[in-house]
XYZ file of N, CA and C in Angstrom:
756
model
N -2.432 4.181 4.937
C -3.577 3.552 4.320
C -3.086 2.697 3.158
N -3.567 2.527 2.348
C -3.598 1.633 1.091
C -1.939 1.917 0.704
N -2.402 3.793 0.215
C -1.094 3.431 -0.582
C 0.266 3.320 -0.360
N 0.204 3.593 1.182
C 1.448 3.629 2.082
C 2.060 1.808 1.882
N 1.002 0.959 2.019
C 1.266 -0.156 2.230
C 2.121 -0.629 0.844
N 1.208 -0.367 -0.485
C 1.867 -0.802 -1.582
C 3.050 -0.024 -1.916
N 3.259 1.259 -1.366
C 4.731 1.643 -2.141
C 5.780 0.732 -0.908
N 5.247 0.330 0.471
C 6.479 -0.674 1.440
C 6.510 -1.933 0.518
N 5.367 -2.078 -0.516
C 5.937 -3.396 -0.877
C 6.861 -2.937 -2.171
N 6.753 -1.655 -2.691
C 8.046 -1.611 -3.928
C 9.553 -1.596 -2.845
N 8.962 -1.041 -1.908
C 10.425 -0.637 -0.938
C 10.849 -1.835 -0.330
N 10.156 -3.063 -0.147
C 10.543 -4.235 -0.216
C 11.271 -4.668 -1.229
N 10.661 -4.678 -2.199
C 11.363 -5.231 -3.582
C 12.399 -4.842 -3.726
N 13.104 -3.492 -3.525
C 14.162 -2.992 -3.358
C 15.202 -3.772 -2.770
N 14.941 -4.015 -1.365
C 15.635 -4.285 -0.418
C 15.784 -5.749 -0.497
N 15.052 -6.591 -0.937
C 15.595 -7.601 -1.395
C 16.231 -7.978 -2.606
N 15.502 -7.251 -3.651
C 15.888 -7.577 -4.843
C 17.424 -6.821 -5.106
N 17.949 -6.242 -4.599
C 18.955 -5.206 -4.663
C 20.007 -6.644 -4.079
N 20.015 -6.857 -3.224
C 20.792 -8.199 -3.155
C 21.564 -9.175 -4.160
N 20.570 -8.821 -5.360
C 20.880 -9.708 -6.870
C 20.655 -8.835 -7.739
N 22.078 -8.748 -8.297
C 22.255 -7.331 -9.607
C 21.706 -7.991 -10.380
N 22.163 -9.236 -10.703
C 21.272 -9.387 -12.324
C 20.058 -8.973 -12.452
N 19.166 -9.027 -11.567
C 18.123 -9.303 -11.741
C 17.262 -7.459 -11.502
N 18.098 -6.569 -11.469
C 17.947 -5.374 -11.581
C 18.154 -4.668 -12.908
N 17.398 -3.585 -13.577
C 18.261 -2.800 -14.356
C 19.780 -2.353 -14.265
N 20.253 -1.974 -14.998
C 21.560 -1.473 -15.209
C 21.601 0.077 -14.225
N 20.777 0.765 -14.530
C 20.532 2.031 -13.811
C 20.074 2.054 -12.661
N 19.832 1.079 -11.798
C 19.752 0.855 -10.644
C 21.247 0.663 -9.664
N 21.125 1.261 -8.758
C 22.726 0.846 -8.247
C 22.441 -0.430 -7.225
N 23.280 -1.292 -6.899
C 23.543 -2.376 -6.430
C 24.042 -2.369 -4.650
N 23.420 -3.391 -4.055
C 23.929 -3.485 -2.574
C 24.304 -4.801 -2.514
N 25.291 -5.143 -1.565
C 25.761 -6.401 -1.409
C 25.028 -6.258 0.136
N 25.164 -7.850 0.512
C 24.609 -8.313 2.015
C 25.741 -7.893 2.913
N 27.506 -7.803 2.484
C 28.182 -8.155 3.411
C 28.451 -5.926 3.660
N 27.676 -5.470 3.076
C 27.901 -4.124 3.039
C 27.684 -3.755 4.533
N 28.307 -3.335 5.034
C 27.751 -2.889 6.670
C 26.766 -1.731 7.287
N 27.021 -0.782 5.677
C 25.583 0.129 5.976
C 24.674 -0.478 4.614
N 24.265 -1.467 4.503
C 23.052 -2.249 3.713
C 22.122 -1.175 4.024
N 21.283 -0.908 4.758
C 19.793 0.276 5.060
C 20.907 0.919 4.090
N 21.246 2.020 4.542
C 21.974 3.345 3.935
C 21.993 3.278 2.608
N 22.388 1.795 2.008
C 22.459 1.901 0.791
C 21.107 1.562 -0.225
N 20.631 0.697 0.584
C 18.999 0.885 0.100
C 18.318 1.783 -0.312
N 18.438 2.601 0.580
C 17.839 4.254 0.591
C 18.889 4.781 -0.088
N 19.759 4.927 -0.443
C 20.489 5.665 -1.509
C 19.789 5.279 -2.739
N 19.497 3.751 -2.880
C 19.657 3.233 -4.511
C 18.430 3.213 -4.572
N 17.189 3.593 -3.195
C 16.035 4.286 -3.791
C 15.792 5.497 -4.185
N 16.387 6.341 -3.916
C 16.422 7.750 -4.222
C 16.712 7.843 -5.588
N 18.290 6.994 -5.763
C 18.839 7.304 -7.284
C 17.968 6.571 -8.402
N 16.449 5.592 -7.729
C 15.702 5.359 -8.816
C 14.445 5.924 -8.358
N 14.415 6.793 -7.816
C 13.076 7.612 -8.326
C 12.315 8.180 -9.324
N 13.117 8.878 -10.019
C 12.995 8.938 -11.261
C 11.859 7.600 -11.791
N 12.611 6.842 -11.636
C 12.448 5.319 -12.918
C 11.010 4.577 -12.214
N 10.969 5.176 -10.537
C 10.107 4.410 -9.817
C 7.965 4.841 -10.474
N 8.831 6.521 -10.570
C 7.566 7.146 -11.169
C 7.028 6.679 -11.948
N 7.815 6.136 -12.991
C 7.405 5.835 -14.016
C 6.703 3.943 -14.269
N 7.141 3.206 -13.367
C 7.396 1.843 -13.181
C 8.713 1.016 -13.552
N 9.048 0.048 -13.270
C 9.606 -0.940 -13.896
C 9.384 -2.240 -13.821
N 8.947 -2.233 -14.663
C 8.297 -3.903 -14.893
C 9.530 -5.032 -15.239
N 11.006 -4.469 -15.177
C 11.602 -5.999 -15.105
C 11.290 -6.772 -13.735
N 11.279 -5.933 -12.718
C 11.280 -6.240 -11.545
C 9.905 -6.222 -10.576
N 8.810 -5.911 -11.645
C 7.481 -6.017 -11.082
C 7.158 -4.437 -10.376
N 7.333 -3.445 -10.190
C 7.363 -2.125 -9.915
C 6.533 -1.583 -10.402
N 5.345 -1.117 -10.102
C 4.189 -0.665 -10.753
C 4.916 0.996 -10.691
N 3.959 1.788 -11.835
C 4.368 3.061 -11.568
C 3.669 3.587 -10.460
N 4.443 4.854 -10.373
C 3.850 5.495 -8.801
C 3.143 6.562 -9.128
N 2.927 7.496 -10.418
C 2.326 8.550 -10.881
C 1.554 8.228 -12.125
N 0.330 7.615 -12.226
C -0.504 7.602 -10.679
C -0.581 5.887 -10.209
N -0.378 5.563 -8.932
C -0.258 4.759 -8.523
C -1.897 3.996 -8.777
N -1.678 3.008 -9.369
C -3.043 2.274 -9.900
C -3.543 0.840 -9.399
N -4.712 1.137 -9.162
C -5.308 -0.324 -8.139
C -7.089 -0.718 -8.865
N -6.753 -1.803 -10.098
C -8.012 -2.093 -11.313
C -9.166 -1.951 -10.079
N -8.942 -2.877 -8.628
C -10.063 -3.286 -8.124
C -10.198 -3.894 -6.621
N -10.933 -3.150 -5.663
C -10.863 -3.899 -4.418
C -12.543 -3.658 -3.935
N -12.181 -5.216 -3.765
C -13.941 -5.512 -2.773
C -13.467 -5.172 -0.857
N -14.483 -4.624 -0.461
C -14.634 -4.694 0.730
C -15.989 -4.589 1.407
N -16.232 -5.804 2.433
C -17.129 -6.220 3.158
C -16.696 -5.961 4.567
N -17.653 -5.515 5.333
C -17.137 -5.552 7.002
C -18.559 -6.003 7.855
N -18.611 -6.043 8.736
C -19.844 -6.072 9.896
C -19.203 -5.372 11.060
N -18.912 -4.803 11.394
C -18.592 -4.239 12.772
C -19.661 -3.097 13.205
N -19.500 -3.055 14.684
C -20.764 -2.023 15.431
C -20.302 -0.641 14.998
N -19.571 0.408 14.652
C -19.434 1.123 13.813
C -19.529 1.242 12.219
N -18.947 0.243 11.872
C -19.097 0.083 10.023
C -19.776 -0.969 9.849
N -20.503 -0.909 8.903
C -21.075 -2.240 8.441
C -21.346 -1.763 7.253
N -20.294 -2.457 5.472
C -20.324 -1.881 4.629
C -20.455 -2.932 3.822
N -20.171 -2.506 2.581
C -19.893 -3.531 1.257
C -19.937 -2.972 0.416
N -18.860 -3.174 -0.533
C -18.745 -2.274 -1.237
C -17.381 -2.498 -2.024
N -17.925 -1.943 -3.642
C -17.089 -2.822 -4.492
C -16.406 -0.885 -5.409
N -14.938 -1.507 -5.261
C -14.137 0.038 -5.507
C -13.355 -0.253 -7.082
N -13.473 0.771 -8.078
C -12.790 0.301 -9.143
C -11.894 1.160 -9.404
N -11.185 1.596 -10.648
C -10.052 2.623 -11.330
C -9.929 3.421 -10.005
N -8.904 2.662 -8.897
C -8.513 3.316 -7.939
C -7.509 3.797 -8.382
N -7.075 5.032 -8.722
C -5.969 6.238 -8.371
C -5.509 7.012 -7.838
N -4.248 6.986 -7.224
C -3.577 7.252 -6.535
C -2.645 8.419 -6.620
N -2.441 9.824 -6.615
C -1.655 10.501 -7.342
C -0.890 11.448 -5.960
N 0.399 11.344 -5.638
C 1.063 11.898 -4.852
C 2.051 10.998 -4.286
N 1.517 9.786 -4.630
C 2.683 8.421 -4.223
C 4.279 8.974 -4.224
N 4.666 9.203 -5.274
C 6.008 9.252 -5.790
C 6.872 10.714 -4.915
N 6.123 11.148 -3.479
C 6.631 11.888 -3.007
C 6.794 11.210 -1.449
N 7.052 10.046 -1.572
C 7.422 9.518 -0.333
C 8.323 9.321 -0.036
N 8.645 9.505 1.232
C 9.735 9.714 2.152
C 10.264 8.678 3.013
N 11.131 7.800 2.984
C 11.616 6.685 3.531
C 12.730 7.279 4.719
N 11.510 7.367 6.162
C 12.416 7.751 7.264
C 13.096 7.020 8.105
N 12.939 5.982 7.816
C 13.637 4.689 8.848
C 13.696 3.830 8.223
N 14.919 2.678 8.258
C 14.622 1.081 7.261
C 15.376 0.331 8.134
N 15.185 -0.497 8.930
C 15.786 -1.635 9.153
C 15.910 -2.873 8.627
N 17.009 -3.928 8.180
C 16.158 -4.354 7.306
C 17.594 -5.724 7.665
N 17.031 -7.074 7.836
C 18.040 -8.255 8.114
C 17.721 -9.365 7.263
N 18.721 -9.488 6.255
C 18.494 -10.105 4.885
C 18.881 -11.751 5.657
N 19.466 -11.994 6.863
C 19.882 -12.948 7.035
C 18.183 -14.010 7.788
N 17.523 -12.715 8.875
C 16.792 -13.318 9.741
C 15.088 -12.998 8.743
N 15.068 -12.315 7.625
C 14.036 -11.730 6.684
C 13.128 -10.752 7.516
N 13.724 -10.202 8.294
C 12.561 -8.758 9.037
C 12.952 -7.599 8.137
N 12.213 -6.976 8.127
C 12.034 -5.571 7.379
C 11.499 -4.551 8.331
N 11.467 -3.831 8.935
C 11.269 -2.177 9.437
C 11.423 -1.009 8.656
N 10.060 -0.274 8.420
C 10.015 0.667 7.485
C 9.218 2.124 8.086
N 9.251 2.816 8.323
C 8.284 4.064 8.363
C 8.349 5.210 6.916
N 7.412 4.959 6.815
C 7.313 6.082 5.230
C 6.186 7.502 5.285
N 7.055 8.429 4.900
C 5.681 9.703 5.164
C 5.687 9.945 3.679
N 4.060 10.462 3.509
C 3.725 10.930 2.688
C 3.000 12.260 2.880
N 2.974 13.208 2.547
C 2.460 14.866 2.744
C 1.420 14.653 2.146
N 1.366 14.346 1.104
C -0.277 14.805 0.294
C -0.775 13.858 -0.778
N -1.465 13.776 -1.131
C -2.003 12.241 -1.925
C -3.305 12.750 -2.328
N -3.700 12.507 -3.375
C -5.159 12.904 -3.853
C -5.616 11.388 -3.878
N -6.982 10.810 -3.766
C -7.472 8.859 -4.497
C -8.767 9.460 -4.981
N -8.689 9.069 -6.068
C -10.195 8.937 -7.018
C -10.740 7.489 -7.547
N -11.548 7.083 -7.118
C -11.695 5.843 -7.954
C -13.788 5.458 -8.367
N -13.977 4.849 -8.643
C -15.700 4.579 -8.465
C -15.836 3.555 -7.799
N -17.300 4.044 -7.250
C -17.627 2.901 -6.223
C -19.009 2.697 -6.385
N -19.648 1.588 -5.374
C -20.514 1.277 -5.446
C -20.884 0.655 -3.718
N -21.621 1.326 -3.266
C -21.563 1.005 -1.713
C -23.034 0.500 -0.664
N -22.827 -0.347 0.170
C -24.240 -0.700 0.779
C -23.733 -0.571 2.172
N -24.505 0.389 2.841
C -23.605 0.155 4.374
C -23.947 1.387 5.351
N -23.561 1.303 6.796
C -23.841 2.671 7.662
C -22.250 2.577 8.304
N -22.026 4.258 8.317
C -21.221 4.473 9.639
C -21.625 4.790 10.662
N -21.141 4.554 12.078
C -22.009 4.901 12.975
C -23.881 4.357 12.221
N -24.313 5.700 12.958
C -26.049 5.713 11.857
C -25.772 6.686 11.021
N -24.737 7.079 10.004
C -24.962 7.542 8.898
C -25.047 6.560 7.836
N -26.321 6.643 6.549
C -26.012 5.715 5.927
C -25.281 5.585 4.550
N -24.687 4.645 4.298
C -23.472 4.746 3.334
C -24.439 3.853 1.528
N -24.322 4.871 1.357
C -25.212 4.019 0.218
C -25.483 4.445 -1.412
N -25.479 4.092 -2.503
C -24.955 4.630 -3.897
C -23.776 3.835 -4.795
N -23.723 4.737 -5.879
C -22.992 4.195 -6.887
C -22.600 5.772 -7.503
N -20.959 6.069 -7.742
C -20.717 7.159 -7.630
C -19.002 7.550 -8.098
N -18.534 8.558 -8.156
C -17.132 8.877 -7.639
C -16.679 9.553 -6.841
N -15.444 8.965 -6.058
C -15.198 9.196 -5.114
C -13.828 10.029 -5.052
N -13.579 11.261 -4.662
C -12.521 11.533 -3.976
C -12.334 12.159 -2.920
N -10.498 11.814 -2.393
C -10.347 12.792 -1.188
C -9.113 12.682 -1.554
N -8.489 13.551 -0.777
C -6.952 14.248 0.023
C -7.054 14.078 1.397
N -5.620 13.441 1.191
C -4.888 13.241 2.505
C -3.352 13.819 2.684
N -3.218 14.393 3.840
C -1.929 15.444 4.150
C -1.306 14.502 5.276
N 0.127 14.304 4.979
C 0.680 14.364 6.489
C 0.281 13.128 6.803
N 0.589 11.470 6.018
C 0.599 10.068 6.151
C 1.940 9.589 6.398
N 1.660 9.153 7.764
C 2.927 8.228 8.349
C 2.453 6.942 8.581
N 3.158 5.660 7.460
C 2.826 4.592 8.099
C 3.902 3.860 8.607
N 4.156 3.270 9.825
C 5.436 2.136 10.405
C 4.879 1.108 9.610
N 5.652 0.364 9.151
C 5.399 -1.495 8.588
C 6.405 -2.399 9.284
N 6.157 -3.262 9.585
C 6.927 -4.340 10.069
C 6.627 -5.520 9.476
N 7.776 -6.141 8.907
C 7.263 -7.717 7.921
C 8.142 -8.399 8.371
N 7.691 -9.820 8.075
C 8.695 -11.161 8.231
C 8.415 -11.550 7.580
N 9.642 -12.426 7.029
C 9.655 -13.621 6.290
C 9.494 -14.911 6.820
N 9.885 -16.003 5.830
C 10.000 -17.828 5.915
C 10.855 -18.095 4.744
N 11.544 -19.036 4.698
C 11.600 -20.023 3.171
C 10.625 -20.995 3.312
N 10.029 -21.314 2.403
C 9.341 -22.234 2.250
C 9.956 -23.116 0.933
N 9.634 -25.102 0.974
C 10.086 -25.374 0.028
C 8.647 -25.985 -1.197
N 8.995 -25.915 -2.431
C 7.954 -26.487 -3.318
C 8.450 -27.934 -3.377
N 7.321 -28.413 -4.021
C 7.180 -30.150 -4.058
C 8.516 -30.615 -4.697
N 8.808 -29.740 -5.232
C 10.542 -30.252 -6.104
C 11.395 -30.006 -4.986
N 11.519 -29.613 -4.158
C 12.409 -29.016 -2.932
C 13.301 -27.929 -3.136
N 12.560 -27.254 -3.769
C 13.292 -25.763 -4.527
C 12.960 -24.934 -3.419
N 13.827 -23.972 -2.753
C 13.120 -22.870 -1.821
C 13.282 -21.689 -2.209
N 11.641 -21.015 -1.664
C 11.605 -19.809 -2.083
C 11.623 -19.042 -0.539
N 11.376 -17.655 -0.592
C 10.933 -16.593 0.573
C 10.105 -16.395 0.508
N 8.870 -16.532 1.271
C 7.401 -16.185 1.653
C 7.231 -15.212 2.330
N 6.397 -14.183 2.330
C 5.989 -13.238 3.399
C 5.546 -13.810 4.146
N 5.651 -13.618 5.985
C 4.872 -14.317 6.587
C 3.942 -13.625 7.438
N 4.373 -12.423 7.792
C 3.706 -11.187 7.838
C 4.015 -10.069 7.831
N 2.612 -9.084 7.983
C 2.820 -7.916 7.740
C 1.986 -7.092 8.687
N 2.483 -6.040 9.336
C 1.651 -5.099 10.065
C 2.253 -3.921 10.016
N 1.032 -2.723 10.052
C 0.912 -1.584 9.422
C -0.052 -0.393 10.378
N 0.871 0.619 10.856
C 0.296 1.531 11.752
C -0.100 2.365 11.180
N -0.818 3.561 10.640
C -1.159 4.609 10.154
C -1.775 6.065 10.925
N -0.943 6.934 10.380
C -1.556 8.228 11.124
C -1.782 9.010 10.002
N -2.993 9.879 9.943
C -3.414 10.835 8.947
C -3.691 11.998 9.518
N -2.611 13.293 8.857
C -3.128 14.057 9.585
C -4.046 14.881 9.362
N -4.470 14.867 8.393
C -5.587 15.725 7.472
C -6.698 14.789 6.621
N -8.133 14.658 6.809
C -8.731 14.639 5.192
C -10.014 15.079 4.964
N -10.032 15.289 3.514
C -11.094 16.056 2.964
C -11.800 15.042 1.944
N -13.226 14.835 1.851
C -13.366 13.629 1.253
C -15.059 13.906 0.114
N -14.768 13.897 -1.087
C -16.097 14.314 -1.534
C -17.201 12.521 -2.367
N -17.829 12.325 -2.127
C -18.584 11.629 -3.078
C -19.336 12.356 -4.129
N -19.402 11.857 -5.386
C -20.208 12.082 -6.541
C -21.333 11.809 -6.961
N -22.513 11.168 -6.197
C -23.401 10.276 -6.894
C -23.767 10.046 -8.153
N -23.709 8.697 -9.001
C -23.875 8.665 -10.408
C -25.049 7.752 -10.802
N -26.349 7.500 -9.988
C -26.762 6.296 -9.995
C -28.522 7.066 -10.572
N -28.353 8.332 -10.379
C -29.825 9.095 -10.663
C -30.729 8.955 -10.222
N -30.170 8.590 -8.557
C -31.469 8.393 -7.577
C -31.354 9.667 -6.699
N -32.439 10.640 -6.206
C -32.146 11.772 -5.585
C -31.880 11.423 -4.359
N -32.560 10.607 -3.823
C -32.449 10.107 -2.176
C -31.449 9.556 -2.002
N -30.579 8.618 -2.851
C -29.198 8.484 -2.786
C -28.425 9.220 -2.820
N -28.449 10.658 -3.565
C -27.741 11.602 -3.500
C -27.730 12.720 -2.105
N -29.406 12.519 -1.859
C -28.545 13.377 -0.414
C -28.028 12.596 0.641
N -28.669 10.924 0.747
C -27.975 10.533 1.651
C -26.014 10.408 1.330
N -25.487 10.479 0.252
C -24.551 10.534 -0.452
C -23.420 11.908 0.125
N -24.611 12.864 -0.061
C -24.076 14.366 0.508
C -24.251 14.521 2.325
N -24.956 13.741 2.354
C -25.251 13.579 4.111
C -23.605 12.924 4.621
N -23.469 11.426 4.375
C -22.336 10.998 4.579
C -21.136 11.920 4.503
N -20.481 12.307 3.193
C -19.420 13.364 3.006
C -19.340 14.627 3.923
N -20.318 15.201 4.204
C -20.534 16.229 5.345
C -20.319 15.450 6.939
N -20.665 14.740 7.027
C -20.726 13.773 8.390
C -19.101 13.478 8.700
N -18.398 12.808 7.680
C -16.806 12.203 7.584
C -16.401 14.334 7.765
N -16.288 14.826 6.839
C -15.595 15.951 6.543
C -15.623 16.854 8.095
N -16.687 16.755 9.193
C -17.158 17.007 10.049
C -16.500 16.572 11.254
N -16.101 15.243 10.721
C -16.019 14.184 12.540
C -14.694 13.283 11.863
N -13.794 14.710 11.076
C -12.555 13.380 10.505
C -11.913 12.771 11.939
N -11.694 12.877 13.022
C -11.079 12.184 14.004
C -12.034 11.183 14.386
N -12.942 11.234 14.738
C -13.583 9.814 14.869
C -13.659 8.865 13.749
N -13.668 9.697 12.557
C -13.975 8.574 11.188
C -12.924 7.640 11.396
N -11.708 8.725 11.009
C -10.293 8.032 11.161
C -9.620 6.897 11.994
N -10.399 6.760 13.401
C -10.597 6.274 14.129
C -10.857 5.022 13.631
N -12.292 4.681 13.428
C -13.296 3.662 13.096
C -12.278 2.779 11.423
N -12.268 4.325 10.869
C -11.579 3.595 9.467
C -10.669 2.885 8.798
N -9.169 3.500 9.848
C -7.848 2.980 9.682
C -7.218 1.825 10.210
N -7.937 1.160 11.004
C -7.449 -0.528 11.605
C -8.277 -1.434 10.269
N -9.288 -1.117 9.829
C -9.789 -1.859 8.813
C -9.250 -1.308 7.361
N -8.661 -0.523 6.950
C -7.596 0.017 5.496
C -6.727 -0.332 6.300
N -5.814 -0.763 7.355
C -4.691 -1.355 7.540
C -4.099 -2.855 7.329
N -5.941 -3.327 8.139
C -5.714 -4.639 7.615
C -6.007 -5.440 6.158
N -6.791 -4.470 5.124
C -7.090 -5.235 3.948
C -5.530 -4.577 3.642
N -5.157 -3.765 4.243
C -3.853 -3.307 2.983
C -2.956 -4.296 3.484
N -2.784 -4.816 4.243
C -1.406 -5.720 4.633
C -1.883 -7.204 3.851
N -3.172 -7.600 4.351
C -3.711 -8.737 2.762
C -2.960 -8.650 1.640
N -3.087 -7.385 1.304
C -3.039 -6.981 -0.183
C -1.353 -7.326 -0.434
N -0.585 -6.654 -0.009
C 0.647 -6.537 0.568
C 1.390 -7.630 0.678
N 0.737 -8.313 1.298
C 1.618 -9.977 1.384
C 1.233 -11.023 0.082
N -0.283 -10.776 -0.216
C -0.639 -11.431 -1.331
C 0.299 -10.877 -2.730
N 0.480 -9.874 -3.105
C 1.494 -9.382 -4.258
C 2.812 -9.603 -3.824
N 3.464 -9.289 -2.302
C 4.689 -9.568 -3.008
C 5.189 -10.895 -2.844
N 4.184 -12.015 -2.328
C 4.217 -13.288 -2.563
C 4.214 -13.963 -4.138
N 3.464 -12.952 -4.877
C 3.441 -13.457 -5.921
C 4.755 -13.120 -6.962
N 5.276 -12.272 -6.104
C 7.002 -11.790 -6.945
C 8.160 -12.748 -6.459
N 7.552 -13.097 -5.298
C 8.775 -14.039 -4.061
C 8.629 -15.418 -4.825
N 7.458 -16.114 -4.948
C 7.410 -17.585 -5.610
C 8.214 -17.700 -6.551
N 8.583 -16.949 -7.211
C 9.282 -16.946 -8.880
C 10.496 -16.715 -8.747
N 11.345 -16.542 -7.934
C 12.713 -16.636 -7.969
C 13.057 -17.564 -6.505
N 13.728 -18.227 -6.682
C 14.244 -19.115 -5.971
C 15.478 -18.797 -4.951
N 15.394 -18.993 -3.523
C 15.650 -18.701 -2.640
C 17.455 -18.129 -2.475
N 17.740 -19.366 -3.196
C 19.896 -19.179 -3.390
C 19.997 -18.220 -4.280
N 18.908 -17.849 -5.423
C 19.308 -16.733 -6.635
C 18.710 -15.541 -5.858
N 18.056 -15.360 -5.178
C 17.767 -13.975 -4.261
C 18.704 -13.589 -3.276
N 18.933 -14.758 -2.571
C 19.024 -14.277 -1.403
C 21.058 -15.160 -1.358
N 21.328 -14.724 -1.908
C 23.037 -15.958 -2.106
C 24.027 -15.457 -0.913
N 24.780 -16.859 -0.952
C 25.268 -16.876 0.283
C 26.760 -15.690 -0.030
């Protein structure tokens, strides 16, 4: 889901940015391109910054992972199962920093990335504000929201481009991103905060309904949190990729 997607984009950052020491802390360890186990060492020099990952590092744009923080996401849908809208704030994330990087493929020459990452357990709390039905349950209020999730495996697969700016400077663009997700567990409560009673049981109606029918929810839910998360995903680490220039990232 969400947060699977944003810690592939710190695990991106890694894997490219690790390419160029300068542009790393000192306490970060370093990979060269011509290294022949490059993955191996990725995943080493993520491990040996875990620690630092928890916490963030902002030379390199690295949000912290405890608790992994998201100010704000709108989401609108129409589909014959969901039809929502609904505006999400102080999204938090707390269990991030126990993820598990089980596979990395990764070709600095052709810009593909291959990632599968598990995560065991994850709490998200954030407030919301929602207009919408699942199925015919209806989704509706202003409130807080949490759940737990156990046992998150997401595959990612990305590509790159260079692209050049009007000066003919080139950078690396994401060009895409796709994102499988399996959940094996969740438990999901709403809060209602809006002091309408009829919002509140339809509020408590919904949460009983999901908590009830998590395999169908999951179903309906996770191709649409896959695809705003890969949006999300390409839009940020595009905005880390524009700013360094293609020969200082990526050198021959």
């Amino acid at each position: 889901m969400m947060y699977t997607n944003l810690i592939f984009t710190i695990c991106l950052g890694f894997t490219i940015n690790l390419v160029e020491s300068k542009k790393l802390p000192d306490y970060i360890p370093t990979c060269k391109r011509s290294d022949p186990k490059f993955d191996q060492c990725v995943l080493n020099a993520i491990e040996v910054s875990r620690p630092y990952l928890i916490k963030g590092i902002p030379k390199i744009r690295v949000p912290a992972l405890e608790p992994l923080e998201i100010p704000q996401l709108d989401i609108n849908r129409d589909q014959p199962n969901l039809k929502v809208k609904a505006l999400l704030k102080n999204i938090k994330i707390n269990g991030a920093s126990a993820f598990k990087v089980t596979k990395l493929r990764c070709d600095p020459n052709a810009l593909n990335v291959e990632m599968t990452i598990q995560l065991p357990f994850t709490t998200v709390t954030c407030d919301y504000d929602v207009d919408g039905r699942l199925l015919v349950v209806p989704l509706v209020g202003k409130g807080v929201f949490r759940g737990n999730f156990t046992d998150i495996v997401a595959d990612v697969k990305a590509t790159g481009e260079i692209i050049s700016s009007k000066k003919g400077v080139k950078y690396i663009a994401i060009k895409t991103v796709r994102t499988k997700v399996k959940v094996g567990d969740q438990v999901v409560r709403f809060v209602n905060t809006d002091n309408n009673r009829n919002n509140d049981l339809i509020t408590q109606t919904a949460a009983n309904f999901i908590n009830q029918n998590r395999r169908q929810v999951l179903e309906i839910v996770l191709p649409i949190a896959e695809e705003t998360a890969d949006a999300i995903v390409k839009s940020m680490g595009n905005n880390v990729l524009r700013s360094i220039p293609y020969n200082e990232l990526l050198p021959q």
